[in-house]
XYZ file of C-alpha atoms in Angstrom:
440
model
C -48.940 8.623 22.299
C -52.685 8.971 23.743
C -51.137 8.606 27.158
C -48.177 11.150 26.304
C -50.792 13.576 25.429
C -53.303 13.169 28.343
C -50.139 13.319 30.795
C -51.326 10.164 31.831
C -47.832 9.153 33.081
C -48.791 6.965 35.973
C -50.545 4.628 33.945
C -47.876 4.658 31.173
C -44.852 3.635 33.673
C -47.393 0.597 34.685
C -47.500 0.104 30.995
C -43.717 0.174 30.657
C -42.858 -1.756 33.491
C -44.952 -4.972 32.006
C -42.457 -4.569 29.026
C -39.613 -6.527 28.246
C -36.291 -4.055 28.271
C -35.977 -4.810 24.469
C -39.122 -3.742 23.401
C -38.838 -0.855 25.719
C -35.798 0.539 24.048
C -37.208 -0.168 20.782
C -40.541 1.859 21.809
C -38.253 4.901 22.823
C -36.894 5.148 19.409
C -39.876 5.387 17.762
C -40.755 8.721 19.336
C -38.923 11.998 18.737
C -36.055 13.063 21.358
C -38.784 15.016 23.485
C -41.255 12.156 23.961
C -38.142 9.727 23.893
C -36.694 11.498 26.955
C -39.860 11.411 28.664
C -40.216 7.765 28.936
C -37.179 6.984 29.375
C -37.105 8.788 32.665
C -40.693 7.083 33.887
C -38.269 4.030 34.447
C -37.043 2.938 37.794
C -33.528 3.550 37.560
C -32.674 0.146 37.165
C -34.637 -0.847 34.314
C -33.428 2.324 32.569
C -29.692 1.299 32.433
C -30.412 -2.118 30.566
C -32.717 -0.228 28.416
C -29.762 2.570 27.706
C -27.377 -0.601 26.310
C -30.468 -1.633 23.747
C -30.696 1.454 22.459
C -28.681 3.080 18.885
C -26.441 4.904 19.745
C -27.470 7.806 17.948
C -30.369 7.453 21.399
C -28.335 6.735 23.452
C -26.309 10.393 22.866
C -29.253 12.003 22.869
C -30.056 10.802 26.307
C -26.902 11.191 27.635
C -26.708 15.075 26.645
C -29.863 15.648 28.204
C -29.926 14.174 31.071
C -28.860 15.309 34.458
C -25.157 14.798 36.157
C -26.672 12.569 38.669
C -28.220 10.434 36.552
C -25.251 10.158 33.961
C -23.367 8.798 37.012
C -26.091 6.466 38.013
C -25.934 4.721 34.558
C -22.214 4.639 34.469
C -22.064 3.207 38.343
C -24.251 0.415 37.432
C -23.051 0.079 33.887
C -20.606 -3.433 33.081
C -17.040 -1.730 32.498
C -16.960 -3.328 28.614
C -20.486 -1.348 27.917
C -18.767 1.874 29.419
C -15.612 1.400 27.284
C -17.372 0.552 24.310
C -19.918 3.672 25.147
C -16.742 6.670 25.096
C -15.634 4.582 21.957
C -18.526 5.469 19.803
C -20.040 8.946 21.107
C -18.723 12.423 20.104
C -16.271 14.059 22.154
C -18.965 16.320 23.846
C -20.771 13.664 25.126
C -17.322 11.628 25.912
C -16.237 14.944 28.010
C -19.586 14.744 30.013
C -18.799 10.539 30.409
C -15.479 10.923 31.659
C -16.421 13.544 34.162
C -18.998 11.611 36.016
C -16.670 8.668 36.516
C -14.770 7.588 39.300
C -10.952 8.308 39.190
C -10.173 4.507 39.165
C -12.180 3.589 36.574
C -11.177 7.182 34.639
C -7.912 5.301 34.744
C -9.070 2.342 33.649
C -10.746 3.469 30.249
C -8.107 5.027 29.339
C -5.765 1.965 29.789
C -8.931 0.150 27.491
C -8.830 2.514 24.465
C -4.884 2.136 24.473
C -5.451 -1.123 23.755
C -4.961 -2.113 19.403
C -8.440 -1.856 17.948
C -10.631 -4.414 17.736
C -7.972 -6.727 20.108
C -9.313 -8.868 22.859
C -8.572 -5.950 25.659
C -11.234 -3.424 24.201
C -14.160 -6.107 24.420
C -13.226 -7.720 27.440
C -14.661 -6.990 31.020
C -13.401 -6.292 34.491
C -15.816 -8.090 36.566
C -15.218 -11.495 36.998
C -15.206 -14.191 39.744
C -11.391 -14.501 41.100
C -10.927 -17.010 43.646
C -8.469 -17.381 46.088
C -6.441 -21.094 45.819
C -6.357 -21.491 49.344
C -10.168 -20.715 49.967
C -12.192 -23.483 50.930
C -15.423 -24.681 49.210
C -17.390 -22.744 51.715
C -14.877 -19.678 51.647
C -15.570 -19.173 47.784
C -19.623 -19.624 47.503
C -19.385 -16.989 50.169
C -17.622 -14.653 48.231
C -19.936 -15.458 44.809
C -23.025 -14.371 46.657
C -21.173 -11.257 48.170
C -19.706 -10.107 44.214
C -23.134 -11.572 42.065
C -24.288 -8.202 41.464
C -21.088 -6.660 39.887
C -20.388 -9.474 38.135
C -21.298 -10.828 34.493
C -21.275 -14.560 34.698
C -21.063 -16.604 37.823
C -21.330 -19.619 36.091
C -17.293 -19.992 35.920
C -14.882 -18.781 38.065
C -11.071 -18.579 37.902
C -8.985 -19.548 40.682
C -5.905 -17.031 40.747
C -2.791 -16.920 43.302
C -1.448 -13.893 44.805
C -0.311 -12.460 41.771
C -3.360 -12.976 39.771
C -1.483 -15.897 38.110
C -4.539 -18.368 36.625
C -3.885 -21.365 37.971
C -7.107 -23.037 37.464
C -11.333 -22.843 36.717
C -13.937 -24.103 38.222
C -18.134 -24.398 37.481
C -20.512 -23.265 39.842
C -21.997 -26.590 39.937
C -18.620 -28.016 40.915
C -18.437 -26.062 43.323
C -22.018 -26.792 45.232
C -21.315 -30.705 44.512
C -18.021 -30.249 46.518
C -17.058 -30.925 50.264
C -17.615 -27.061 52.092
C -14.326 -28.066 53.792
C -12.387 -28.818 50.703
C -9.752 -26.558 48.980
C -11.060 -25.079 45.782
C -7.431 -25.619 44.433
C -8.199 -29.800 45.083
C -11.343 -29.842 42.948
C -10.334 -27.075 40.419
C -9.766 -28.179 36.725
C -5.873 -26.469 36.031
C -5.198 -28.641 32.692
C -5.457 -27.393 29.102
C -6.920 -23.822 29.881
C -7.896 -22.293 27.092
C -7.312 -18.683 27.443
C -7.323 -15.484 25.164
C -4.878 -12.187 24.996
C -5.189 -8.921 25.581
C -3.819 -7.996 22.195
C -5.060 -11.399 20.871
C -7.474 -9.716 17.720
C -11.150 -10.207 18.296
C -12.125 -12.212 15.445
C -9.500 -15.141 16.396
C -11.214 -15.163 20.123
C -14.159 -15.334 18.652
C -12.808 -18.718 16.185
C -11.550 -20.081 19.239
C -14.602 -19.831 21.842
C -16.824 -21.280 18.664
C -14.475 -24.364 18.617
C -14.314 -25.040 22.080
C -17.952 -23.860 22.587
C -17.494 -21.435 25.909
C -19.538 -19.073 26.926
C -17.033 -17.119 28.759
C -12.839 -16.839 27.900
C -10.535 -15.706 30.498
C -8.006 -12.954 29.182
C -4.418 -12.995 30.720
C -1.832 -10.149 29.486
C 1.623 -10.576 28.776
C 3.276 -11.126 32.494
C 0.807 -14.337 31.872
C -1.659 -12.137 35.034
C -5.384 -12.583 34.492
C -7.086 -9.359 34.061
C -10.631 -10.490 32.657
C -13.239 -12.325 30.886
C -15.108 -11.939 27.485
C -18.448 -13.165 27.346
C -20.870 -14.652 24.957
C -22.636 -11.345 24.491
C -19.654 -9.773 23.417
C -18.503 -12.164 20.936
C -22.067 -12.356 19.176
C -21.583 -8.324 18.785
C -18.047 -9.274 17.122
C -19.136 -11.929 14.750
C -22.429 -9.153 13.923
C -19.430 -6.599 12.888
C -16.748 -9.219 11.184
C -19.914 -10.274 9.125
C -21.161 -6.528 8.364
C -17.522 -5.836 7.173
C -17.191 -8.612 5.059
C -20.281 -8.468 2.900
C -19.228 -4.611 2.691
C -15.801 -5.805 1.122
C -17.398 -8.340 -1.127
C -19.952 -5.211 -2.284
C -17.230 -3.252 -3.257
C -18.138 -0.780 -0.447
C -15.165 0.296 2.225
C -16.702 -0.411 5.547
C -18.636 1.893 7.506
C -17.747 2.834 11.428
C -21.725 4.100 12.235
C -24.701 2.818 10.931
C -26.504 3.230 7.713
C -28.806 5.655 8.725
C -26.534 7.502 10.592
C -23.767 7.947 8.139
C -23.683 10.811 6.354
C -24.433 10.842 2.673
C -20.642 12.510 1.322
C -19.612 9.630 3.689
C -21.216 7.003 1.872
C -20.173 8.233 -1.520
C -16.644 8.192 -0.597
C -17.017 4.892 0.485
C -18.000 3.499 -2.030
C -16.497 5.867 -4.879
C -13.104 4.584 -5.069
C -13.671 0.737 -5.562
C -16.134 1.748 -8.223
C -13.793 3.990 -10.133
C -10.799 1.389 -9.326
C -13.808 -1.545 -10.915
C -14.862 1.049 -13.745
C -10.886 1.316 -15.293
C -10.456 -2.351 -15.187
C -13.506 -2.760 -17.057
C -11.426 -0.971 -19.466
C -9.915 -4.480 -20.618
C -13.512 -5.429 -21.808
C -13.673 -2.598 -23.856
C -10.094 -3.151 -25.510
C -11.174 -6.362 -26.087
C -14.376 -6.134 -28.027
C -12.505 -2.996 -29.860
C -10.270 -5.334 -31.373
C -12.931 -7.708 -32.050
C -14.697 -5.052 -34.218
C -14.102 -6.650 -37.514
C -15.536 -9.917 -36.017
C -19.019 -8.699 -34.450
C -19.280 -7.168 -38.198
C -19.026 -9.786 -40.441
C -21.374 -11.670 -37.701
C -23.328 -9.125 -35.890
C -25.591 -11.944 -33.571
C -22.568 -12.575 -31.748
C -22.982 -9.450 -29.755
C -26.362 -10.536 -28.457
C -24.596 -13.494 -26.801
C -21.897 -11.183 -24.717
C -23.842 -10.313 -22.019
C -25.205 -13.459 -21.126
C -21.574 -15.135 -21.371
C -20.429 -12.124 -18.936
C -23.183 -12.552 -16.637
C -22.940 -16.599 -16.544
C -19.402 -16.464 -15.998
C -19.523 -13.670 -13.173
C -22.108 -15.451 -11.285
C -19.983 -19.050 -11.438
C -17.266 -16.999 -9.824
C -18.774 -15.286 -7.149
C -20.692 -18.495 -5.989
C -16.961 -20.636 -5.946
C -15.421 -17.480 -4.043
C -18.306 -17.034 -1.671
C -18.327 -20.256 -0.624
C -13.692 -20.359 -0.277
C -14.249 -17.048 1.330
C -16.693 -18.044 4.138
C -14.602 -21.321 4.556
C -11.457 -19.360 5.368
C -13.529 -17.371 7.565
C -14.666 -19.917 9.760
C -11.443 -21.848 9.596
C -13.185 -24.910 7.574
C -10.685 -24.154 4.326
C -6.801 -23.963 5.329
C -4.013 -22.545 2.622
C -2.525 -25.837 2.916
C -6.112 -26.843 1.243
C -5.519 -25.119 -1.903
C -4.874 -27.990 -4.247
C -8.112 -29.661 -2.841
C -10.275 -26.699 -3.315
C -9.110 -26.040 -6.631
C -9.894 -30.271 -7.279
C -13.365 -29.912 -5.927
C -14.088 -26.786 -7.585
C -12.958 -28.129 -10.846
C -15.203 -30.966 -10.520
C -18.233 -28.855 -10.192
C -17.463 -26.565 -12.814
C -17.452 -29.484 -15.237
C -20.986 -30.719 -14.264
C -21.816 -27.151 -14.487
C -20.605 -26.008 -17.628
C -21.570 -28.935 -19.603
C -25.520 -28.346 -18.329
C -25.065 -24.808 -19.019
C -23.401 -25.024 -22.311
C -25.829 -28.111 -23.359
C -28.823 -25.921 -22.437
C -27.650 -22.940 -23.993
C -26.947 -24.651 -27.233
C -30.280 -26.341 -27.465
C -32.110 -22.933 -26.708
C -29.828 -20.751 -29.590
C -30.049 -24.021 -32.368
C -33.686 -24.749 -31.737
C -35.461 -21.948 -30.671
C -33.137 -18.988 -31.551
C -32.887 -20.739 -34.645
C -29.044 -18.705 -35.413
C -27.219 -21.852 -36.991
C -25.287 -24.622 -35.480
C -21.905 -22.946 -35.848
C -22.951 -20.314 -33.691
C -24.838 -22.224 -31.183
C -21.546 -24.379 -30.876
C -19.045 -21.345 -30.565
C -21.666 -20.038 -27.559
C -21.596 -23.394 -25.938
C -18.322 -24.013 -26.181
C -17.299 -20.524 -24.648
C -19.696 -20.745 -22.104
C -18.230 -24.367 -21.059
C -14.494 -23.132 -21.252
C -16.240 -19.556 -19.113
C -18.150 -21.423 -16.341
C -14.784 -23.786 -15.814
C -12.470 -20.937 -15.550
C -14.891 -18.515 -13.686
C -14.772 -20.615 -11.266
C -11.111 -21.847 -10.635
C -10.499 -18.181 -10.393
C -13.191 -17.535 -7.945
C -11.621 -20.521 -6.090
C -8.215 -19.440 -6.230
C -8.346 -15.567 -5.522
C -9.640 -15.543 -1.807
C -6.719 -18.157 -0.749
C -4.219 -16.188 -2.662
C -5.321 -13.187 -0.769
C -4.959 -15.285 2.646
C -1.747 -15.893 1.360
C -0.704 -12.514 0.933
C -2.312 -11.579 4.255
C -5.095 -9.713 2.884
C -8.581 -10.011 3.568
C -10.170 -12.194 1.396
C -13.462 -10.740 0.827
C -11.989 -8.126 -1.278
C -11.628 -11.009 -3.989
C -15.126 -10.935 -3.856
C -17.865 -10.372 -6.658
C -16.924 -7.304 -8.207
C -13.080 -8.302 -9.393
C -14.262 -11.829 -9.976
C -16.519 -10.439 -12.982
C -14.388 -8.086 -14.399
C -11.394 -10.540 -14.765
C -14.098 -13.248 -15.939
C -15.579 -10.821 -18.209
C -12.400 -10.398 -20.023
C -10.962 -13.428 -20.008
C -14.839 -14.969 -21.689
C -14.308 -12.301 -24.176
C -10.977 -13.288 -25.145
C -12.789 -17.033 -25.598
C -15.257 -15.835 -27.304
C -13.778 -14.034 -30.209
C -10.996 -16.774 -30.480
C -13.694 -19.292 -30.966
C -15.883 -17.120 -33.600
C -12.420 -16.751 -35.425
C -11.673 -20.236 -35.280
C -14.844 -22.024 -36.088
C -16.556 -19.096 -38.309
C -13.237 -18.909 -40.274
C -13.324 -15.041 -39.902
């Protein structure tokens, strides 16, 4: 800021240009739009293209409104095709308009052929630039043409060996390729078994499952004539597996997920997001209330046993939501199959008889001995709270698979609809048990 106001600009672009492009675009955004602007166009051009793909995008419109037609081109020539896809995805169709217009024809075409593809498929993450070989190049032939394409390219690390047709007939690893003979055939010392390659309309999340089991850094995507058309990265897949994750903790909130950011969102836009699982939450809570209406006569004659509801509800929603977080994660990482349902539900019962004796042994001690209520009591508590932790849990076990089942996400059968069927159902325990044992 003290250089901003002394106009000292020559000593703040040697300041920038000692900074990492991270911490640059994190700098930027601390300043308002005016400032912002101003440093961001003290960088040498290249810098200031990676430091446009670190910023929010909230910045990055900004910029991209305010700069110049020139320079809008400049960081869509050097930009990686995915970034520029994923860039008209997200900005406002103003700032799209201005995009689209200081693109090349050919790749004008080519966006548009991106955003047909089904959202959040393999085709809208995936890049153009890639290393194609040609089968009948030589060793020497194909280093040659890495050095000429390593600019425009994201990884040279692999690259795919394609015939005519951009058929994939086989990879090959840089180092391979420097430990061969210069006079050998790259399609002699390719590898062209087992190739492990992803769709175009292949969704996102399952390319991301399948490049964490086979631990690649880089996935060739072929489209339906079988033709290789490119690659998705590490970097990409990381940004999938930050929005999968995002989404499912929204679901298991009870909060429909957002498209921006927090901060960016607008406020009637969060309420509605969150409104209607609340309201949906708030009538089936309904069944709670039925249920201790009817058990009005009971809570009468022995008014402690109110005191006692809201830890039994709170017990028994909490055993839930730990069984169905843990089902819900498994399924997402493929470590929990359907076909795995009578095994979860085994395991889970096992724990929740540990559990619930502790609990209900604890409990009981605490209301006989120090709440000092009478054993009756104490025993109808523990006792519901045993019978409560057991069947919290088998339900929080057996939701998220039966939502797999039905092809439903299963992080809606999260917390929030866990409780309220637990509630009721320890409620319904409850009361049958105070009848039973309190002869009421």
């Amino acid at each position: 800021m003290e250089l901003i106001r002394e106009k000292n600009f020559s000593e703040l672009k040697n300041e920038l240009m000692q900074m990492n492009v991270v911490n640059i675009s994190e700098l930027i955004q601390e300043f308002p739009s005016v400032e912002a602007l101003m440093i961001y166009r003290l960088l040498p051009k290249e810098k200031a293209v990676d430091v446009f793909y670190y910023l929010d995008k909230g910045y990055q419109q900004k910029i991209i409104e305010k700069i110049t037609d020139s320079e809008t081109q400049h960081i869509l020539r050097e930009s990686q095709f995915d970034d520029m896809v994923d860039l008209v995805e997200e900005m406002p169709a103003s700032v799209v308009k201005k995009i689209i217009k200081n693109t090349s024809r050919e790749k004008r075409g080519l966006i548009n052929k991106f955003l047909n593809y089904p959202d959040f498929s393999a085709g809208t993450i995936m890049t153009l630039e890639y290393v194609g070989l040609n089968q009948n190049w030589t060793v020497k032939e194909s280093l040659d043409h890495i050095k000429k394409v390593s600019e425009n390219v994201e990884s040279i690390y692999t690259a795919y060996i394609l015939s005519p047709h951009r058929k994939l007939k086989g990879i090959i690893s840089l180092r391979k390729l420097l430990m061969s003979d210069e006079s050998e055939k790259v399609k002699n010392v390719m590898v062209k078994t087992d190739l492990i390659t992803a769709r175009t309309y292949e969704d996102q999340e399952d390319v991301a499952k399948k490049m964490s089991k086979y631990d690649f850094n880089i996935i060739p995507v072929l489209d339906k004539e079988d033709r290789m058309i490119g690659v998705i990265t590490i970097d990409d897949i990381i940004d999938v597996i930050k929005e999968e994750n995002t989404e499912d903790f929204e679901k298991m909130a009870a909060i429909e997920p957002l498209a921006e950011g927090y901060l960016e969102a607008k406020t009637w836009t969060l309420a509605r997001k969150r409104i209607m699982w609340l309201i949906i939450l708030m009538v089936s809570a309904t069944f709670t209330e039925i249920v201790i209406r009817d058990a009005e006569s009971v809570l009468s004659s022995v008014a402690i046993l109110a005191s006692f509801i809201p830890m039994l509800m709170d017990t028994g929603g909490n055993s839930g939501s730990q069984a169905a977080t843990l089902v819900i994660r498994g399924l997402a990482i493929d470590e929990i199959q359907l076909k795995d349902v009578l095994k979860v539900l085994l395991k889970e019962f096992k724990v929740s008889l540990i559990v619930a004796f502790a609990l209900s042994l604890m409990n009981f001690l605490r209301i006989y001995f120090i709440s000092q209520v009478g054993f009756t009591i104490a025993f109808v508590v523990g006792v519901t709270l045993f019978f409560t932790v057991v069947i919290a849990k088998m339900i929080g076990a057996m939701l998220p698979m039966a939502a797999q089942k039905l092809k439903l996400d299963p992080a809606i059968m999260a917390a929030p609809l866990i409780t309220t069927i637990v509630d009721t159902t320890s409620l319904i325990l409850y009361f049958t048990f105070a009848k039973t044992f309190l002869n009421l």
